[in-house]
PDB file of N, CA and C in Angstrom:
ATOM      1  N   UNK T   1      11.833   6.971  -9.209  1.00 85.00           N
ATOM      2  CA  UNK T   1      11.934   5.703  -9.035  1.00 85.00           C
ATOM      3  C   UNK T   1      12.608   4.341  -9.692  1.00 85.00           C
ATOM      4  N   UNK T   2      13.437   5.300 -10.145  1.00 85.00           N
ATOM      5  CA  UNK T   2      14.539   4.350 -10.969  1.00 85.00           C
ATOM      6  C   UNK T   2      15.863   4.183 -10.070  1.00 85.00           C
ATOM      7  N   UNK T   3      16.116   4.935  -9.480  1.00 90.00           N
ATOM      8  CA  UNK T   3      16.960   5.004  -8.088  1.00 90.00           C
ATOM      9  C   UNK T   3      16.558   3.822  -7.633  1.00 90.00           C
ATOM     10  N   UNK T   4      15.507   3.378  -6.291  1.00 90.00           N
ATOM     11  CA  UNK T   4      15.111   2.890  -5.605  1.00 90.00           C
ATOM     12  C   UNK T   4      15.836   1.572  -6.650  1.00 90.00           C
ATOM     13  N   UNK T   5      14.931   0.993  -7.628  1.00 88.00           N
ATOM     14  CA  UNK T   5      15.571   0.393  -8.860  1.00 88.00           C
ATOM     15  C   UNK T   5      17.281   0.059  -8.554  1.00 88.00           C
ATOM     16  N   UNK T   6      17.826   0.665  -9.191  1.00 88.00           N
ATOM     17  CA  UNK T   6      19.156   0.532  -8.920  1.00 88.00           C
ATOM     18  C   UNK T   6      19.841   0.261  -7.643  1.00 88.00           C
ATOM     19  N   UNK T   7      19.503   0.631  -6.547  1.00 93.00           N
ATOM     20  CA  UNK T   7      19.906  -0.038  -5.131  1.00 93.00           C
ATOM     21  C   UNK T   7      19.067  -1.264  -4.836  1.00 93.00           C
ATOM     22  N   UNK T   8      18.055  -1.808  -5.281  1.00 93.00           N
ATOM     23  CA  UNK T   8      17.860  -3.295  -4.499  1.00 93.00           C
ATOM     24  C   UNK T   8      18.335  -3.731  -5.254  1.00 93.00           C
ATOM     25  N   UNK T   9      18.857  -3.522  -6.399  1.00 93.00           N
ATOM     26  CA  UNK T   9      19.969  -4.269  -6.904  1.00 93.00           C
ATOM     27  C   UNK T   9      21.086  -4.576  -7.296  1.00 93.00           C
ATOM     28  N   UNK T  10      22.029  -6.121  -7.749  1.00 94.00           N
ATOM     29  CA  UNK T  10      23.380  -5.871  -7.553  1.00 94.00           C
ATOM     30  C   UNK T  10      24.208  -4.716  -8.361  1.00 94.00           C
ATOM     31  N   UNK T  11      25.199  -4.247  -8.558  1.00 92.00           N
ATOM     32  CA  UNK T  11      25.810  -2.373  -9.234  1.00 92.00           C
ATOM     33  C   UNK T  11      25.942  -3.526 -11.055  1.00 92.00           C
ATOM     34  N   UNK T  12      26.132  -4.715 -11.084  1.00 95.00           N
ATOM     35  CA  UNK T  12      26.502  -5.657 -12.011  1.00 95.00           C
ATOM     36  C   UNK T  12      25.121  -5.888 -12.492  1.00 95.00           C
ATOM     37  N   UNK T  13      24.379  -5.636 -12.371  1.00 94.00           N
ATOM     38  CA  UNK T  13      22.883  -5.580 -13.296  1.00 94.00           C
ATOM     39  C   UNK T  13      22.593  -4.288 -13.498  1.00 94.00           C
ATOM     40  N   UNK T  14      21.740  -4.453 -14.945  1.00 93.00           N
ATOM     41  CA  UNK T  14      21.223  -3.432 -15.219  1.00 93.00           C
ATOM     42  C   UNK T  14      19.849  -3.688 -15.654  1.00 93.00           C
ATOM     43  N   UNK T  15      18.669  -3.031 -15.805  1.00 93.00           N
ATOM     44  CA  UNK T  15      17.763  -2.549 -15.964  1.00 93.00           C
ATOM     45  C   UNK T  15      16.586  -2.195 -17.079  1.00 93.00           C
ATOM     46  N   UNK T  16      15.874  -2.859 -18.192  1.00 95.00           N
ATOM     47  CA  UNK T  16      15.717  -2.455 -19.363  1.00 95.00           C
ATOM     48  C   UNK T  16      15.133  -1.468 -19.150  1.00 95.00           C
ATOM     49  N   UNK T  17      15.067  -0.232 -20.117  1.00 95.00           N
ATOM     50  CA  UNK T  17      13.976   0.652 -20.133  1.00 95.00           C
ATOM     51  C   UNK T  17      12.832   0.297 -20.031  1.00 95.00           C
ATOM     52  N   UNK T  18      12.301  -0.295 -20.874  1.00 96.00           N
ATOM     53  CA  UNK T  18      10.647  -0.679 -21.410  1.00 96.00           C
ATOM     54  C   UNK T  18       9.996  -1.890 -19.640  1.00 96.00           C
ATOM     55  N   UNK T  19      11.166  -2.556 -18.995  1.00 95.00           N
ATOM     56  CA  UNK T  19      10.886  -2.653 -18.228  1.00 95.00           C
ATOM     57  C   UNK T  19      10.974  -2.146 -16.736  1.00 95.00           C
ATOM     58  N   UNK T  20      11.791  -0.933 -16.593  1.00 94.00           N
ATOM     59  CA  UNK T  20      11.417  -0.200 -15.733  1.00 94.00           C
ATOM     60  C   UNK T  20      10.174   1.401 -15.811  1.00 94.00           C
ATOM     61  N   UNK T  21       9.759   1.359 -17.242  1.00 96.00           N
ATOM     62  CA  UNK T  21       8.621   1.833 -16.931  1.00 96.00           C
ATOM     63  C   UNK T  21       7.421   0.791 -17.032  1.00 96.00           C
ATOM     64  N   UNK T  22       7.404  -0.214 -17.014  1.00 96.00           N
ATOM     65  CA  UNK T  22       6.458  -1.113 -16.791  1.00 96.00           C
ATOM     66  C   UNK T  22       6.415  -1.508 -15.168  1.00 96.00           C
ATOM     67  N   UNK T  23       7.097  -1.431 -14.522  1.00 94.00           N
ATOM     68  CA  UNK T  23       7.530  -1.163 -13.296  1.00 94.00           C
ATOM     69  C   UNK T  23       6.876   0.107 -12.173  1.00 94.00           C
ATOM     70  N   UNK T  24       7.412   1.429 -12.833  1.00 95.00           N
ATOM     71  CA  UNK T  24       7.026   2.071 -12.678  1.00 95.00           C
ATOM     72  C   UNK T  24       5.094   2.323 -13.165  1.00 95.00           C
ATOM     73  N   UNK T  25       4.671   1.984 -14.290  1.00 97.00           N
ATOM     74  CA  UNK T  25       2.668   2.446 -13.969  1.00 97.00           C
ATOM     75  C   UNK T  25       2.656   1.213 -13.246  1.00 97.00           C
ATOM     76  N   UNK T  26       3.393  -0.324 -13.105  1.00 97.00           N
ATOM     77  CA  UNK T  26       2.418  -0.874 -11.487  1.00 97.00           C
ATOM     78  C   UNK T  26       2.395  -0.668 -10.500  1.00 97.00           C
ATOM     79  N   UNK T  27       3.206   0.416 -10.559  1.00 95.00           N
ATOM     80  CA  UNK T  27       3.593   0.959  -9.219  1.00 95.00           C
ATOM     81  C   UNK T  27       2.208   1.816  -9.043  1.00 95.00           C
ATOM     82  N   UNK T  28       2.012   2.654 -10.104  1.00 97.00           N
ATOM     83  CA  UNK T  28       1.209   3.723 -10.017  1.00 97.00           C
ATOM     84  C   UNK T  28      -0.400   3.077 -10.132  1.00 97.00           C
ATOM     85  N   UNK T  29       0.403   2.445 -10.736  1.00 98.00           N
ATOM     86  CA  UNK T  29      -1.994   1.284 -10.700  1.00 98.00           C
ATOM     87  C   UNK T  29      -2.140   0.378  -8.718  1.00 98.00           C
ATOM     88  N   UNK T  30      -0.948   0.728  -8.277  1.00 96.00           N
ATOM     89  CA  UNK T  30      -0.744  -0.332  -6.989  1.00 96.00           C
ATOM     90  C   UNK T  30      -1.507   0.494  -6.000  1.00 96.00           C
ATOM     91  N   UNK T  31      -0.838   2.331  -6.285  1.00 97.00           N
ATOM     92  CA  UNK T  31      -0.901   3.404  -5.442  1.00 97.00           C
ATOM     93  C   UNK T  31      -2.915   3.769  -4.987  1.00 97.00           C
ATOM     94  N   UNK T  32      -3.134   3.932  -7.123  1.00 97.00           N
ATOM     95  CA  UNK T  32      -4.239   4.562  -7.525  1.00 97.00           C
ATOM     96  C   UNK T  32      -5.406   3.557  -6.454  1.00 97.00           C
ATOM     97  N   UNK T  33      -4.618   2.274  -6.632  1.00 95.00           N
ATOM     98  CA  UNK T  33      -6.204   0.668  -6.418  1.00 95.00           C
ATOM     99  C   UNK T  33      -5.955   1.212  -5.012  1.00 95.00           C
ATOM    100  N   UNK T  34      -4.936   1.146  -4.112  1.00 96.00           N
ATOM    101  CA  UNK T  34      -5.028   1.399  -2.277  1.00 96.00           C
ATOM    102  C   UNK T  34      -5.296   2.768  -2.278  1.00 96.00           C
ATOM    103  N   UNK T  35      -5.514   3.806  -2.347  1.00 97.00           N
ATOM    104  CA  UNK T  35      -6.530   4.978  -2.693  1.00 97.00           C
ATOM    105  C   UNK T  35      -7.827   4.610  -2.614  1.00 97.00           C
ATOM    106  N   UNK T  36      -8.479   4.396  -3.662  1.00 96.00           N
ATOM    107  CA  UNK T  36      -9.435   3.834  -4.520  1.00 96.00           C
ATOM    108  C   UNK T  36     -10.168   3.542  -3.191  1.00 96.00           C
ATOM    109  N   UNK T  37      -9.865   2.569  -2.058  1.00 95.00           N
ATOM    110  CA  UNK T  37     -10.214   1.555  -1.138  1.00 95.00           C
ATOM    111  C   UNK T  37     -10.345   2.512  -0.214  1.00 95.00           C
ATOM    112  N   UNK T  38      -8.917   2.567   0.044  1.00 97.00           N
ATOM    113  CA  UNK T  38      -8.665   3.587   1.391  1.00 97.00           C
ATOM    114  C   UNK T  38      -9.917   4.730   1.487  1.00 97.00           C
ATOM    115  N   UNK T  39     -10.624   5.710   0.340  1.00 97.00           N
ATOM    116  CA  UNK T  39     -11.630   6.251   0.226  1.00 97.00           C
ATOM    117  C   UNK T  39     -12.344   5.463   0.626  1.00 97.00           C
ATOM    118  N   UNK T  40     -12.942   3.991   0.470  1.00 95.00           N
ATOM    119  CA  UNK T  40     -14.058   3.424   0.458  1.00 95.00           C
ATOM    120  C   UNK T  40     -14.182   3.480   1.777  1.00 95.00           C
ATOM    121  N   UNK T  41     -13.574   3.032   2.447  1.00 95.00           N
ATOM    122  CA  UNK T  41     -13.348   2.731   3.935  1.00 95.00           C
ATOM    123  C   UNK T  41     -13.449   4.196   4.505  1.00 95.00           C
ATOM    124  N   UNK T  42     -13.010   5.047   3.574  1.00 95.00           N
ATOM    125  CA  UNK T  42     -12.640   6.339   4.834  1.00 95.00           C
ATOM    126  C   UNK T  42     -14.783   6.465   5.027  1.00 95.00           C
ATOM    127  N   UNK T  43     -15.196   6.603   3.493  1.00 96.00           N
ATOM    128  CA  UNK T  43     -16.223   6.594   3.178  1.00 96.00           C
ATOM    129  C   UNK T  43     -17.523   6.277   4.298  1.00 96.00           C
ATOM    130  N   UNK T  44     -17.405   4.533   4.322  1.00 95.00           N
ATOM    131  CA  UNK T  44     -18.533   4.006   5.400  1.00 95.00           C
ATOM    132  C   UNK T  44     -18.438   4.183   6.695  1.00 95.00           C
ATOM    133  N   UNK T  45     -16.997   4.798   7.426  1.00 95.00           N
ATOM    134  CA  UNK T  45     -17.378   4.975   8.269  1.00 95.00           C
ATOM    135  C   UNK T  45     -17.121   6.897   8.787  1.00 95.00           C
ATOM    136  N   UNK T  46     -17.661   6.927   7.838  1.00 96.00           N
ATOM    137  CA  UNK T  46     -18.020   8.703   7.629  1.00 96.00           C
ATOM    138  C   UNK T  46     -17.320   9.699   7.839  1.00 96.00           C
ATOM    139  N   UNK T  47     -16.033   9.651   8.032  1.00 95.00           N
ATOM    140  CA  UNK T  47     -14.934  10.368   7.813  1.00 95.00           C
ATOM    141  C   UNK T  47     -15.080  11.085   6.284  1.00 95.00           C
ATOM    142  N   UNK T  48     -13.672  11.860   6.589  1.00 95.00           N
ATOM    143  CA  UNK T  48     -14.013  12.794   5.782  1.00 95.00           C
ATOM    144  C   UNK T  48     -12.412  13.274   4.789  1.00 95.00           C
ATOM    145  N   UNK T  49     -10.819  13.022   5.512  1.00 96.00           N
ATOM    146  CA  UNK T  49      -9.964  12.676   5.993  1.00 96.00           C
ATOM    147  C   UNK T  49      -9.552  10.792   5.932  1.00 96.00           C
ATOM    148  N   UNK T  50      -8.431  10.594   4.973  1.00 96.00           N
ATOM    149  CA  UNK T  50      -7.467   8.857   5.204  1.00 96.00           C
ATOM    150  C   UNK T  50      -7.452   9.537   6.047  1.00 96.00           C
ATOM    151  N   UNK T  51      -7.122   7.408   7.065  1.00 97.00           N
ATOM    152  CA  UNK T  51      -6.437   7.809   7.557  1.00 97.00           C
ATOM    153  C   UNK T  51      -5.427   6.688   7.133  1.00 97.00           C
ATOM    154  N   UNK T  52      -4.304   6.135   8.447  1.00 97.00           N
ATOM    155  CA  UNK T  52      -3.391   5.101   8.667  1.00 97.00           C
ATOM    156  C   UNK T  52      -3.850   4.145   8.151  1.00 97.00           C
ATOM    157  N   UNK T  53      -5.598   3.686   9.654  1.00 96.00           N
ATOM    158  CA  UNK T  53      -6.258   2.615   9.819  1.00 96.00           C
ATOM    159  C   UNK T  53      -6.681   2.539   8.163  1.00 96.00           C
ATOM    160  N   UNK T  54      -7.193   3.686   7.633  1.00 96.00           N
ATOM    161  CA  UNK T  54      -8.391   3.316   6.131  1.00 96.00           C
ATOM    162  C   UNK T  54      -6.999   3.215   5.545  1.00 96.00           C
ATOM    163  N   UNK T  55      -5.616   2.683   5.550  1.00 96.00           N
ATOM    164  CA  UNK T  55      -4.799   2.448   4.038  1.00 96.00           C
ATOM    165  C   UNK T  55      -4.876   0.598   4.633  1.00 96.00           C
ATOM    166  N   UNK T  56      -4.723   0.451   5.547  1.00 95.00           N
ATOM    167  CA  UNK T  56      -4.829  -0.635   6.414  1.00 95.00           C
ATOM    168  C   UNK T  56      -5.221  -1.779   6.818  1.00 95.00           C
ATOM    169  N   UNK T  57      -6.981  -1.094   6.549  1.00 95.00           N
ATOM    170  CA  UNK T  57      -7.382  -1.981   6.178  1.00 95.00           C
ATOM    171  C   UNK T  57      -8.343  -2.085   4.989  1.00 95.00           C
ATOM    172  N   UNK T  58      -7.496  -0.606   4.241  1.00 94.00           N
ATOM    173  CA  UNK T  58      -7.350  -1.637   2.368  1.00 94.00           C
ATOM    174  C   UNK T  58      -6.959  -1.766   1.519  1.00 94.00           C
ATOM    175  N   UNK T  59      -5.647  -2.397   2.419  1.00 93.00           N
ATOM    176  CA  UNK T  59      -4.622  -3.466   1.784  1.00 93.00           C
ATOM    177  C   UNK T  59      -4.924  -5.019   2.808  1.00 93.00           C
ATOM    178  N   UNK T  60      -5.793  -4.626   4.061  1.00 92.00           N
ATOM    179  CA  UNK T  60      -6.572  -5.615   4.161  1.00 92.00           C
ATOM    180  C   UNK T  60      -7.716  -6.837   2.853  1.00 92.00           C
ATOM    181  N   UNK T  61      -8.098  -5.739   2.838  1.00 77.00           N
ATOM    182  CA  UNK T  61      -9.384  -5.959   2.033  1.00 77.00           C
ATOM    183  C   UNK T  61      -8.780  -6.747   0.520  1.00 77.00           C
ATOM    184  N   UNK T  62      -7.543  -6.456   0.016  1.00 61.00           N
ATOM    185  CA  UNK T  62      -7.345  -6.476  -1.272  1.00 61.00           C
ATOM    186  C   UNK T  62      -6.004  -7.664  -1.261  1.00 61.00           C
ATOM    187  N   UNK T  63      -6.435  -8.340   0.229  1.00 62.00           N
ATOM    188  CA  UNK T  63      -5.248  -9.477   0.635  1.00 62.00           C
ATOM    189  C   UNK T  63      -6.002 -11.083   0.516  1.00 62.00           C
TER     190      UNK T  63
END
C-alpha cells in the first residue's frame, strides 16, 4: 500500500506515517465489507464460490 501511495503522489509530496496507517486501515475495512456483501449475494444465489458477478452486485448494493 505504501508503494501505491508513493506512486500516486508527486515526488515532492510526503505522507505522514499516521496517514498511511489510516489509509491502510480504511482499505482493509473496505475489503472486509465487500467480501461480506459478496458472500451474502453468493449465498442468496445458492452458490458456494464467490464469482466476479457477486462482487459487482455487492458493490452496487453499497452504492
